[in-house]
mmCIF file of C-alpha atoms in Angstrom:
data_model
loop_
_atom_site.group_PDB
_atom_site.id
_atom_site.type_symbol
_atom_site.label_atom_id
_atom_site.label_comp_id
_atom_site.label_asym_id
_atom_site.label_seq_id
_atom_site.Cartn_x
_atom_site.Cartn_y
_atom_site.Cartn_z
ATOM 1 C CA MET U 1 10.735 4.004 101.801
ATOM 2 C CA LYS U 2 11.708 1.210 104.217
ATOM 3 C CA LYS U 3 11.667 -1.228 101.307
ATOM 4 C CA ILE U 4 14.003 1.017 99.277
ATOM 5 C CA VAL U 5 16.380 1.355 102.241
ATOM 6 C CA PHE U 6 16.330 -2.423 102.784
ATOM 7 C CA LEU U 7 17.043 -3.149 99.140
ATOM 8 C CA THR U 8 19.851 -0.577 99.139
ATOM 9 C CA LEU U 9 21.445 -2.106 102.221
ATOM 10 C CA PHE U 10 21.030 -5.598 100.760
ATOM 11 C CA ALA U 11 22.700 -4.504 97.530
ATOM 12 C CA LEU U 12 25.551 -2.872 99.423
ATOM 13 C CA GLY U 13 25.981 -5.974 101.560
ATOM 14 C CA THR U 14 26.075 -8.191 98.492
ATOM 15 C CA LEU U 15 28.546 -5.868 96.809
ATOM 16 C CA PHE U 16 30.732 -5.849 99.929
ATOM 17 C CA ALA U 17 30.663 -9.643 100.144
ATOM 18 C CA LYS U 18 31.675 -9.915 96.487
ATOM 19 C CA ALA U 19 34.418 -7.348 97.031
ATOM 20 C CA GLN U 20 35.744 -9.402 99.944
ATOM 21 C CA GLN U 21 35.593 -12.522 97.818
ATOM 22 C CA ASN U 22 37.504 -10.853 95.002
ATOM 23 C CA LEU U 23 39.999 -9.338 97.430
ATOM 24 C CA PHE U 24 41.020 -12.752 98.638
ATOM 25 C CA GLY U 25 40.933 -14.383 95.229
ATOM 26 C CA ALA U 26 38.304 -16.980 96.071
ATOM 27 C CA GLN U 27 36.533 -18.710 93.197
ATOM 28 C CA ASP U 28 33.825 -20.338 95.318
ATOM 29 C CA ILE U 29 35.108 -23.826 94.527
ATOM 30 C CA GLU U 30 37.149 -26.335 96.508
ATOM 31 C CA SER U 31 40.629 -27.453 95.511
ATOM 32 C CA ALA U 32 43.232 -29.853 96.895
ATOM 33 C CA VAL U 33 40.371 -31.970 98.241
ATOM 34 C CA VAL U 34 41.712 -35.177 99.806
ATOM 35 C CA HIS U 35 39.285 -38.082 99.375
ATOM 36 C CA PRO U 36 38.947 -41.180 101.619
ATOM 37 C CA ASP U 37 40.768 -43.305 99.018
ATOM 38 C CA ASN U 38 43.778 -40.904 99.140
ATOM 39 C CA THR U 39 43.075 -39.423 95.709
ATOM 40 C CA VAL U 40 43.198 -35.639 95.529
ATOM 41 C CA THR U 41 41.132 -33.311 93.332
ATOM 42 C CA PHE U 42 42.403 -29.912 92.153
ATOM 43 C CA ARG U 43 40.207 -27.228 90.579
ATOM 44 C CA PHE U 44 40.980 -23.872 89.016
ATOM 45 C CA VAL U 45 38.739 -21.387 87.208
ATOM 46 C CA ALA U 46 40.442 -20.014 84.094
ATOM 47 C CA PRO U 47 38.062 -20.002 81.081
ATOM 48 C CA ASP U 48 40.510 -18.127 78.839
ATOM 49 C CA ALA U 49 43.559 -20.229 79.631
ATOM 50 C CA LYS U 50 44.913 -22.511 76.916
ATOM 51 C CA LYS U 51 46.709 -24.918 79.232
ATOM 52 C CA VAL U 52 46.707 -25.500 82.994
ATOM 53 C CA GLU U 53 48.902 -28.019 84.798
ATOM 54 C CA VAL U 54 49.614 -29.015 88.372
ATOM 55 C CA ALA U 55 53.290 -28.853 89.356
ATOM 56 C CA GLY U 56 53.595 -31.120 92.369
ATOM 57 C CA ASP U 57 56.112 -33.259 94.207
ATOM 58 C CA PHE U 58 53.624 -36.137 93.919
ATOM 59 C CA ALA U 59 53.858 -36.366 90.112
ATOM 60 C CA GLU U 60 55.370 -39.604 88.874
ATOM 61 C CA LYS U 61 57.920 -37.983 86.594
ATOM 62 C CA ALA U 62 59.782 -35.173 88.330
ATOM 63 C CA GLU U 63 61.751 -32.640 86.360
ATOM 64 C CA GLU U 64 65.391 -31.862 87.198
ATOM 65 C CA ASN U 65 64.557 -28.187 87.580
ATOM 66 C CA PRO U 66 61.810 -27.179 90.026
ATOM 67 C CA VAL U 67 58.682 -25.488 88.723
ATOM 68 C CA GLY U 68 57.794 -22.343 90.635
ATOM 69 C CA GLY U 69 60.092 -23.277 93.478
ATOM 70 C CA VAL U 70 58.526 -26.693 94.170
ATOM 71 C CA VAL U 71 61.541 -28.986 94.388
ATOM 72 C CA GLY U 72 61.361 -32.285 92.527
ATOM 73 C CA THR U 73 58.141 -31.379 90.745
ATOM 74 C CA GLY U 74 56.554 -33.003 87.765
ATOM 75 C CA LEU U 75 53.704 -31.631 85.640
ATOM 76 C CA LEU U 76 50.237 -33.162 85.476
ATOM 77 C CA PRO U 77 47.715 -31.842 82.881
ATOM 78 C CA MET U 78 44.299 -30.578 83.970
ATOM 79 C CA THR U 79 41.106 -30.815 81.914
ATOM 80 C CA LYS U 80 38.743 -27.856 81.238
ATOM 81 C CA ASP U 81 34.963 -28.258 81.318
ATOM 82 C CA GLU U 82 32.298 -26.168 79.580
ATOM 83 C CA ASN U 83 32.263 -23.670 82.477
ATOM 84 C CA GLY U 84 35.978 -22.943 82.229
ATOM 85 C CA VAL U 85 36.839 -24.964 85.352
ATOM 86 C CA TRP U 86 40.050 -26.964 85.068
ATOM 87 C CA THR U 87 40.105 -30.217 87.057
ATOM 88 C CA LEU U 88 42.515 -33.018 87.904
ATOM 89 C CA THR U 89 42.013 -35.965 90.222
ATOM 90 C CA THR U 90 45.193 -37.859 91.052
ATOM 91 C CA LYS U 91 45.694 -41.531 91.553
ATOM 92 C CA PRO U 92 45.759 -42.609 95.245
ATOM 93 C CA LEU U 93 48.754 -40.935 96.905
ATOM 94 C CA ALA U 94 50.941 -42.302 99.668
ATOM 95 C CA SER U 95 50.285 -40.784 103.078
ATOM 96 C CA GLU U 96 52.458 -37.659 103.180
ATOM 97 C CA MET U 97 52.518 -33.864 103.085
ATOM 98 C CA TYR U 98 52.795 -32.529 99.536
ATOM 99 C CA MET U 99 53.649 -29.234 97.833
ATOM 100 C CA TYR U 100 52.287 -27.916 94.551
ATOM 101 C CA LEU U 101 51.484 -24.905 92.371
ATOM 102 C CA PHE U 102 49.479 -24.410 89.171
ATOM 103 C CA VAL U 103 51.157 -23.596 85.873
ATOM 104 C CA VAL U 104 48.797 -21.514 83.726
ATOM 105 C CA ASP U 105 49.964 -21.083 80.137
ATOM 106 C CA GLY U 106 53.523 -21.529 81.336
ATOM 107 C CA VAL U 107 53.290 -19.196 84.348
ATOM 108 C CA ALA U 108 53.483 -20.665 87.859
ATOM 109 C CA THR U 109 50.794 -19.411 90.254
ATOM 110 C CA ALA U 110 49.423 -20.337 93.659
ATOM 111 C CA ASP U 111 46.079 -22.113 93.998
ATOM 112 C CA PRO U 112 43.573 -19.379 95.051
ATOM 113 C CA ASN U 113 41.238 -21.993 96.509
ATOM 114 C CA ASN U 114 43.766 -23.456 98.918
ATOM 115 C CA PRO U 115 44.735 -20.913 101.604
ATOM 116 C CA TYR U 116 47.534 -23.111 102.966
ATOM 117 C CA VAL U 117 50.642 -21.576 101.446
ATOM 118 C CA PHE U 118 54.162 -21.839 102.862
ATOM 119 C CA ARG U 119 57.178 -19.723 101.993
ATOM 120 C CA ASP U 120 60.589 -21.248 101.355
ATOM 121 C CA PHE U 121 62.989 -18.274 101.226
ATOM 122 C CA ALA U 122 61.702 -16.290 98.197
ATOM 123 C CA THR U 123 59.282 -18.882 96.793
ATOM 124 C CA ILE U 124 55.847 -20.086 97.873
ATOM 125 C CA SER U 125 54.030 -23.399 97.557
ATOM 126 C CA ASN U 126 50.551 -24.631 98.331
ATOM 127 C CA VAL U 127 50.465 -27.621 100.661
ATOM 128 C CA PHE U 128 48.098 -30.422 101.644
ATOM 129 C CA VAL U 129 48.352 -33.570 103.745
ATOM 130 C CA VAL U 130 47.182 -37.058 102.854
ATOM 131 C CA GLY U 131 46.505 -39.006 106.046
ATOM 132 C CA ASN U 132 45.918 -42.703 106.744
ATOM 133 C CA GLY U 133 49.591 -43.351 107.479
ATOM 134 C CA LEU U 134 52.828 -41.407 107.773
ATOM 135 C CA GLY U 135 51.061 -38.112 107.034
ATOM 136 C CA ASP U 136 49.047 -38.445 110.255
ATOM 137 C CA ASN U 137 52.220 -37.404 112.094
ATOM 138 C CA TYR U 138 51.988 -34.016 110.361
ATOM 139 C CA LEU U 139 48.353 -33.312 111.216
ATOM 140 C CA VAL U 140 46.909 -31.665 114.313
ATOM 141 C CA ASN U 141 45.444 -34.658 116.141
ATOM 142 C CA ASP U 142 43.451 -35.068 119.339
ATOM 143 C CA VAL U 143 46.458 -35.065 121.676
ATOM 144 C CA PRO U 144 47.752 -32.532 124.225
ATOM 145 C CA HIS U 145 49.444 -29.640 122.431
ATOM 146 C CA GLY U 146 52.612 -27.725 123.108
ATOM 147 C CA THR U 147 53.127 -24.002 122.658
ATOM 148 C CA VAL U 148 55.132 -22.191 119.979
ATOM 149 C CA SER U 149 56.651 -18.784 120.722
ATOM 150 C CA HIS U 150 59.122 -16.456 119.021
ATOM 151 C CA PRO U 151 61.448 -14.923 121.610
ATOM 152 C CA TRP U 152 64.355 -12.658 120.689
ATOM 153 C CA TYR U 153 67.818 -13.224 122.136
ATOM 154 C CA PRO U 154 70.683 -10.713 122.350
ATOM 155 C CA SER U 155 73.605 -11.692 120.105
ATOM 156 C CA LYS U 156 76.939 -9.995 120.695
ATOM 157 C CA LYS U 157 78.348 -12.005 117.799
ATOM 158 C CA SER U 158 75.961 -10.395 115.303
ATOM 159 C CA GLY U 159 75.491 -7.108 117.134
ATOM 160 C CA LYS U 160 71.690 -7.394 117.075
ATOM 161 C CA GLU U 161 68.754 -9.190 118.635
ATOM 162 C CA ARG U 162 67.808 -12.331 116.772
ATOM 163 C CA ARG U 163 64.542 -14.278 116.623
ATOM 164 C CA LEU U 164 64.033 -17.896 117.675
ATOM 165 C CA THR U 165 61.137 -20.301 117.294
ATOM 166 C CA VAL U 166 60.693 -22.262 120.527
ATOM 167 C CA TYR U 167 58.356 -25.188 121.188
ATOM 168 C CA THR U 168 57.518 -25.988 124.799
ATOM 169 C CA PRO U 169 55.771 -29.317 125.479
ATOM 170 C CA PRO U 170 52.196 -29.792 126.713
ATOM 171 C CA GLY U 171 51.772 -28.662 130.303
ATOM 172 C CA TYR U 172 54.902 -26.523 130.389
ATOM 173 C CA GLU U 173 53.129 -23.292 131.386
ATOM 174 C CA LYS U 174 51.313 -24.785 134.374
ATOM 175 C CA GLY U 175 54.049 -27.122 135.579
ATOM 176 C CA LYS U 176 57.388 -26.923 137.338
ATOM 177 C CA ASP U 177 59.219 -29.776 135.602
ATOM 178 C CA LYS U 178 62.516 -29.209 133.837
ATOM 179 C CA TYR U 179 63.007 -30.551 130.333
ATOM 180 C CA PRO U 180 65.702 -31.657 127.889
ATOM 181 C CA VAL U 181 66.295 -29.528 124.793
ATOM 182 C CA LEU U 182 66.558 -30.347 121.089
ATOM 183 C CA TYR U 183 68.205 -27.627 118.989
ATOM 184 C CA LEU U 184 66.864 -28.103 115.449
ATOM 185 C CA LEU U 185 68.621 -26.352 112.540
ATOM 186 C CA HIS U 186 67.337 -25.507 109.040
ATOM 187 C CA GLY U 187 68.996 -25.616 105.608
ATOM 188 C CA TYR U 188 70.506 -22.925 103.383
ATOM 189 C CA GLY U 189 67.179 -21.679 102.041
ATOM 190 C CA GLY U 190 65.465 -21.597 105.406
ATOM 191 C CA ASP U 191 65.057 -19.529 108.549
ATOM 192 C CA GLU U 192 63.742 -19.952 112.088
ATOM 193 C CA GLY U 193 60.217 -20.632 110.816
ATOM 194 C CA GLU U 194 60.865 -23.360 108.272
ATOM 195 C CA TRP U 195 60.990 -26.419 110.516
ATOM 196 C CA SER U 196 57.635 -25.433 112.021
ATOM 197 C CA SER U 197 56.030 -24.892 108.594
ATOM 198 C CA PHE U 198 57.353 -27.270 105.922
ATOM 199 C CA GLY U 199 58.935 -29.484 108.578
ATOM 200 C CA ARG U 200 55.748 -29.799 110.686
ATOM 201 C CA ALA U 201 58.116 -30.189 113.642
ATOM 202 C CA THR U 202 55.631 -29.018 116.265
ATOM 203 C CA GLN U 203 52.918 -31.401 115.054
ATOM 204 C CA ILE U 204 55.434 -34.244 114.902
ATOM 205 C CA LEU U 205 56.513 -33.612 118.493
ATOM 206 C CA ASP U 206 52.938 -33.165 119.756
ATOM 207 C CA ASN U 207 51.933 -36.488 118.222
ATOM 208 C CA LEU U 208 54.998 -38.455 119.305
ATOM 209 C CA ILE U 209 54.791 -37.129 122.865
ATOM 210 C CA GLY U 210 51.040 -37.736 122.907
ATOM 211 C CA LYS U 211 51.557 -41.381 121.930
ATOM 212 C CA GLY U 212 54.345 -41.819 124.481
ATOM 213 C CA GLU U 213 56.898 -42.449 121.737
ATOM 214 C CA ALA U 214 59.092 -39.427 122.525
ATOM 215 C CA LYS U 215 60.103 -37.771 125.758
ATOM 216 C CA PRO U 216 58.553 -34.364 126.449
ATOM 217 C CA MET U 217 61.181 -31.831 125.405
ATOM 218 C CA ILE U 218 61.750 -28.221 124.491
ATOM 219 C CA MET U 219 62.637 -27.676 120.840
ATOM 220 C CA VAL U 220 64.594 -24.582 119.792
ATOM 221 C CA MET U 221 64.701 -23.591 116.114
ATOM 222 C CA PRO U 222 67.139 -20.707 115.476
ATOM 223 C CA ASN U 223 67.916 -18.738 112.319
ATOM 224 C CA GLY U 224 71.143 -20.136 110.888
ATOM 225 C CA HIS U 225 72.022 -17.012 108.877
ATOM 226 C CA MET U 226 73.836 -14.594 111.185
ATOM 227 C CA ALA U 227 73.242 -11.769 108.682
ATOM 228 C CA MET U 228 69.512 -12.036 109.398
ATOM 229 C CA GLU U 229 67.699 -10.804 112.489
ATOM 230 C CA ALA U 230 64.736 -13.004 111.633
ATOM 231 C CA ALA U 231 62.757 -14.579 108.817
ATOM 232 C CA PRO U 232 61.804 -12.264 105.930
ATOM 233 C CA GLY U 233 58.930 -10.032 106.974
ATOM 234 C CA GLU U 234 59.634 -10.560 110.679
ATOM 235 C CA SER U 235 62.597 -8.191 111.085
ATOM 236 C CA THR U 236 63.280 -4.464 111.041
ATOM 237 C CA MET U 237 63.805 -4.773 107.276
ATOM 238 C CA GLY U 238 60.024 -5.030 106.888
ATOM 239 C CA PHE U 239 58.465 -6.661 103.841
ATOM 240 C CA TYR U 240 60.962 -7.239 101.049
ATOM 241 C CA LYS U 241 61.868 -9.894 98.531
ATOM 242 C CA PRO U 242 64.518 -12.132 100.105
ATOM 243 C CA SER U 243 67.840 -12.459 98.305
ATOM 244 C CA SER U 244 71.240 -13.973 98.959
ATOM 245 C CA GLU U 245 72.820 -10.531 99.119
ATOM 246 C CA LYS U 246 70.432 -9.340 101.840
ATOM 247 C CA ASP U 247 70.007 -12.486 103.868
ATOM 248 C CA ARG U 248 72.956 -14.816 103.461
ATOM 249 C CA ALA U 249 75.975 -12.536 103.724
ATOM 250 C CA ASP U 250 77.391 -14.587 106.591
ATOM 251 C CA GLU U 251 80.992 -14.808 107.621
ATOM 252 C CA PRO U 252 81.966 -18.500 107.649
ATOM 253 C CA GLY U 253 81.894 -19.921 111.150
ATOM 254 C CA ASP U 254 79.983 -17.055 112.782
ATOM 255 C CA PHE U 255 76.854 -19.088 113.450
ATOM 256 C CA GLU U 256 78.772 -22.011 114.892
ATOM 257 C CA ILE U 257 80.917 -19.813 117.138
ATOM 258 C CA GLY U 258 77.922 -17.747 118.246
ATOM 259 C CA PHE U 259 75.748 -20.758 119.019
ATOM 260 C CA LYS U 260 76.693 -20.672 122.705
ATOM 261 C CA GLU U 261 74.672 -17.436 122.957
ATOM 262 C CA ILE U 262 71.538 -19.388 122.045
ATOM 263 C CA ILE U 263 72.243 -22.100 124.607
ATOM 264 C CA ASP U 264 72.893 -19.507 127.312
ATOM 265 C CA PHE U 265 69.650 -17.658 126.487
ATOM 266 C CA VAL U 266 67.556 -20.826 126.538
ATOM 267 C CA GLU U 267 69.033 -22.069 129.793
ATOM 268 C CA ALA U 268 68.534 -18.667 131.438
ATOM 269 C CA ASN U 269 64.900 -18.288 130.346
ATOM 270 C CA TYR U 270 63.378 -21.783 130.226
ATOM 271 C CA ARG U 271 63.067 -24.649 132.674
ATOM 272 C CA VAL U 272 65.680 -26.944 131.182
ATOM 273 C CA ILE U 273 68.062 -29.576 132.487
ATOM 274 C CA PRO U 274 71.361 -27.833 131.660
ATOM 275 C CA ASP U 275 73.699 -30.725 131.093
ATOM 276 C CA LYS U 276 75.090 -32.711 128.191
ATOM 277 C CA ALA U 277 72.810 -35.704 128.766
ATOM 278 C CA HIS U 278 69.776 -33.499 128.178
ATOM 279 C CA ARG U 279 70.931 -31.600 125.096
ATOM 280 C CA ALA U 280 70.494 -32.719 121.492
ATOM 281 C CA ILE U 281 71.320 -30.960 118.227
ATOM 282 C CA ALA U 282 70.240 -31.886 114.711
ATOM 283 C CA GLY U 283 69.883 -30.235 111.331
ATOM 284 C CA LEU U 284 69.253 -30.738 107.643
ATOM 285 C CA SER U 285 71.662 -29.837 104.823
ATOM 286 C CA MET U 286 73.412 -26.607 105.935
ATOM 287 C CA GLY U 287 71.917 -27.205 109.381
ATOM 288 C CA GLY U 288 73.486 -30.664 109.374
ATOM 289 C CA PHE U 289 76.812 -29.061 108.471
ATOM 290 C CA HIS U 290 76.315 -26.629 111.356
ATOM 291 C CA THR U 291 75.452 -29.560 113.627
ATOM 292 C CA VAL U 292 78.685 -31.377 112.784
ATOM 293 C CA HIS U 293 80.831 -28.367 113.644
ATOM 294 C CA ILE U 294 78.863 -26.993 116.616
ATOM 295 C CA SER U 295 78.878 -30.404 118.272
ATOM 296 C CA ARG U 296 82.652 -30.739 117.876
ATOM 297 C CA ILE U 297 83.541 -27.101 118.738
ATOM 298 C CA TYR U 298 81.524 -27.464 121.930
ATOM 299 C CA GLU U 299 82.642 -31.071 122.062
ATOM 300 C CA ASP U 300 81.349 -31.842 125.568
ATOM 301 C CA THR U 301 77.926 -30.182 125.212
ATOM 302 C CA PHE U 302 75.607 -32.579 123.328
ATOM 303 C CA ASP U 303 74.908 -36.267 123.937
ATOM 304 C CA TYR U 304 72.683 -36.580 120.846
ATOM 305 C CA ILE U 305 73.677 -35.457 117.350
ATOM 306 C CA GLY U 306 71.568 -35.791 114.176
ATOM 307 C CA VAL U 307 72.929 -35.066 110.682
ATOM 308 C CA PHE U 308 70.206 -35.107 108.015
ATOM 309 C CA SER U 309 71.204 -35.094 104.314
ATOM 310 C CA SER U 310 74.489 -33.385 104.981
ATOM 311 C CA THR U 311 78.238 -33.625 105.342
ATOM 312 C CA GLY U 312 81.137 -32.103 107.231
ATOM 313 C CA SER U 313 82.442 -30.260 104.153
ATOM 314 C CA LEU U 314 79.416 -28.530 102.707
ATOM 315 C CA ARG U 315 81.003 -25.297 101.507
ATOM 316 C CA ARG U 316 84.112 -24.183 99.692
ATOM 317 C CA VAL U 317 85.257 -22.417 102.868
ATOM 318 C CA SER U 318 85.125 -25.623 104.877
ATOM 319 C CA ALA U 319 88.930 -25.900 104.773
ATOM 320 C CA GLU U 320 89.345 -22.484 106.411
ATOM 321 C CA GLY U 321 88.880 -21.030 109.877
ATOM 322 C CA ILE U 322 87.025 -23.230 112.340
ATOM 323 C CA TYR U 323 86.599 -25.891 109.647
ATOM 324 C CA LYS U 324 90.323 -26.416 109.192
ATOM 325 C CA GLU U 325 91.585 -29.795 110.410
ATOM 326 C CA TYR U 326 88.294 -30.544 112.064
ATOM 327 C CA LYS U 327 89.400 -34.136 112.733
ATOM 328 C CA LYS U 328 90.984 -32.882 115.951
ATOM 329 C CA GLY U 329 87.606 -31.737 117.231
ATOM 330 C CA LEU U 330 86.005 -35.012 116.208
ATOM 331 C CA LYS U 331 88.659 -36.944 118.115
ATOM 332 C CA LYS U 332 88.024 -34.871 121.232
ATOM 333 C CA GLN U 333 84.295 -35.369 120.778
ATOM 334 C CA LYS U 334 84.867 -39.111 120.583
ATOM 335 C CA GLU U 335 87.014 -39.076 123.741
ATOM 336 C CA ASN U 336 84.368 -37.194 125.696
ATOM 337 C CA GLY U 337 81.703 -39.630 124.534
ATOM 338 C CA PHE U 338 78.064 -39.265 123.537
ATOM 339 C CA GLU U 339 74.929 -41.397 123.370
ATOM 340 C CA LEU U 340 73.962 -41.121 119.694
ATOM 341 C CA TYR U 341 75.494 -39.785 116.487
ATOM 342 C CA TRP U 342 72.780 -40.372 113.875
ATOM 343 C CA ILE U 343 73.340 -39.816 110.146
ATOM 344 C CA ALA U 344 70.653 -40.209 107.473
ATOM 345 C CA ILE U 345 70.537 -39.443 103.752
ATOM 346 C CA GLY U 346 68.583 -40.381 100.636
ATOM 347 C CA THR U 347 70.212 -42.229 97.771
ATOM 348 C CA ASP U 348 69.088 -39.553 95.295
ATOM 349 C CA ASP U 349 70.485 -36.688 97.353
ATOM 350 C CA PHE U 350 73.051 -34.502 95.549
ATOM 351 C CA LEU U 351 75.174 -34.645 98.728
ATOM 352 C CA PHE U 352 75.230 -38.448 98.799
ATOM 353 C CA ASP U 353 78.864 -38.767 97.685
ATOM 354 C CA SER U 354 79.963 -36.016 100.068
ATOM 355 C CA ASN U 355 78.178 -37.868 102.838
ATOM 356 C CA ILE U 356 80.228 -40.963 102.023
ATOM 357 C CA ASP U 357 83.411 -38.891 102.387
ATOM 358 C CA PHE U 358 82.121 -37.468 105.684
ATOM 359 C CA ARG U 359 81.518 -40.946 107.080
ATOM 360 C CA LYS U 360 85.002 -41.982 106.004
ATOM 361 C CA THR U 361 86.352 -39.089 108.066
ATOM 362 C CA LEU U 362 84.386 -40.317 111.077
ATOM 363 C CA ASP U 363 85.692 -43.833 110.447
ATOM 364 C CA ASP U 364 89.267 -42.516 110.331
ATOM 365 C CA VAL U 365 88.978 -41.034 113.814
ATOM 366 C CA GLY U 366 87.036 -44.029 115.142
ATOM 367 C CA LEU U 367 83.880 -42.038 115.925
ATOM 368 C CA GLU U 368 80.962 -44.444 116.043
ATOM 369 C CA TYR U 369 77.677 -43.477 114.432
ATOM 370 C CA THR U 370 74.341 -44.893 113.319
ATOM 371 C CA TYR U 371 73.778 -44.633 109.580
ATOM 372 C CA VAL U 372 70.359 -44.712 107.914
ATOM 373 C CA GLU U 373 70.019 -44.753 104.125
ATOM 374 C CA THR U 374 66.655 -44.157 102.476
ATOM 375 C CA ASP U 375 65.306 -43.440 99.039
ATOM 376 C CA GLY U 376 64.534 -39.852 98.093
ATOM 377 C CA GLY U 377 66.477 -36.684 97.422
ATOM 378 C CA HIS U 378 67.157 -33.340 99.093
ATOM 379 C CA VAL U 379 63.506 -32.667 99.981
ATOM 380 C CA TRP U 380 61.198 -32.101 102.928
ATOM 381 C CA LYS U 381 59.468 -35.465 102.496
ATOM 382 C CA VAL U 382 62.754 -37.041 103.586
ATOM 383 C CA TRP U 383 63.556 -34.650 106.444
ATOM 384 C CA ARG U 384 60.148 -34.930 108.106
ATOM 385 C CA LYS U 385 60.608 -38.687 108.237
ATOM 386 C CA TYR U 386 64.071 -38.306 109.718
ATOM 387 C CA LEU U 387 62.763 -36.057 112.491
ATOM 388 C CA THR U 388 59.951 -38.538 113.162
ATOM 389 C CA TRP U 389 62.539 -41.323 113.558
ATOM 390 C CA PHE U 390 65.204 -39.316 115.377
ATOM 391 C CA THR U 391 63.241 -37.730 118.217
ATOM 392 C CA PRO U 392 62.011 -41.008 119.805
ATOM 393 C CA MET U 393 65.660 -41.994 120.324
ATOM 394 C CA LEU U 394 66.476 -38.920 122.404
ATOM 395 C CA PHE U 395 66.985 -38.684 126.156
ATOM 396 C CA LYS U 396 66.349 -42.372 126.833
ATOM 397 C CA HIS U 397 69.378 -42.859 129.096
#
């Protein structure tokens, strides 16, 4: 009888384990395995599939249109073995963080054997990091770590509470020191969580501070869409598929005008040094556009300004409202002075020509800036590097 009970329990346990395995889509194989020589092996079980490819931003030939939401992706063919396992091992890859998906008989799908999946608005991508270089900045290393929290601030401008992502540096909770603040803004497809996921901003800051290359600072990452309370799935709207109609129905200028609410909340609730010399603002794409206009509207508020892959005239509405004749604000910003106005863009970026026009506007008003031109397009591989270069220059005076 005991033997029967034991066998029954064993069978149930095995069945439960298999059910768990199936529930989470595991195939009991490893994929996106990074080898010591920087090659990467992908595996996928699909015995009935006719064709399986990897769509990744590490492929040599990138398509103009993204595959499955992975920007700048190319397609690499996988090979099927006798067990129905498709495999691809890449050539050695440069040290970096990469995004990819599988394309199975023409349908994009996530890799079920890589649990590291990030969301970019309404699309998802698997990710992995190749170390031994630049990518080490994006890994969790053996250094003191800061803390990430998600406080909500009251916004009269939007009529609702809105969610922030806030990084406090190592030792903040147990100390009494006051810190400078970097306000870091996302692009059009992002939200308050994107810089800490795709951007690896918290790992970058941990590692730079740990190596003594950047000053300890607080980093505040707000949601740049005033129509949103928070990132999809984190608001009172619950779980839904994000769309422009739901999430991006902003009135032009609302975020820029309402930005003072964020500053006031941070300075009332965190140990910060509340002066211009200890405030920085930077952003990518739409966030860079926001940075240009926030820093000139509040023209005596920030000593450090970073504009990544952006321009001062990003949208059709940029000639209206607060964007109209913005040279006057730039002139006032110049008169008040600042420590650093840093502009960076890739030569393949679709905003490259607009960035040239933006710099001509700054030249016309005599506003001095530092310009950095790199290769690359409108992608996270570029923006992570910019943040890695920008933050060590902050709060040095």
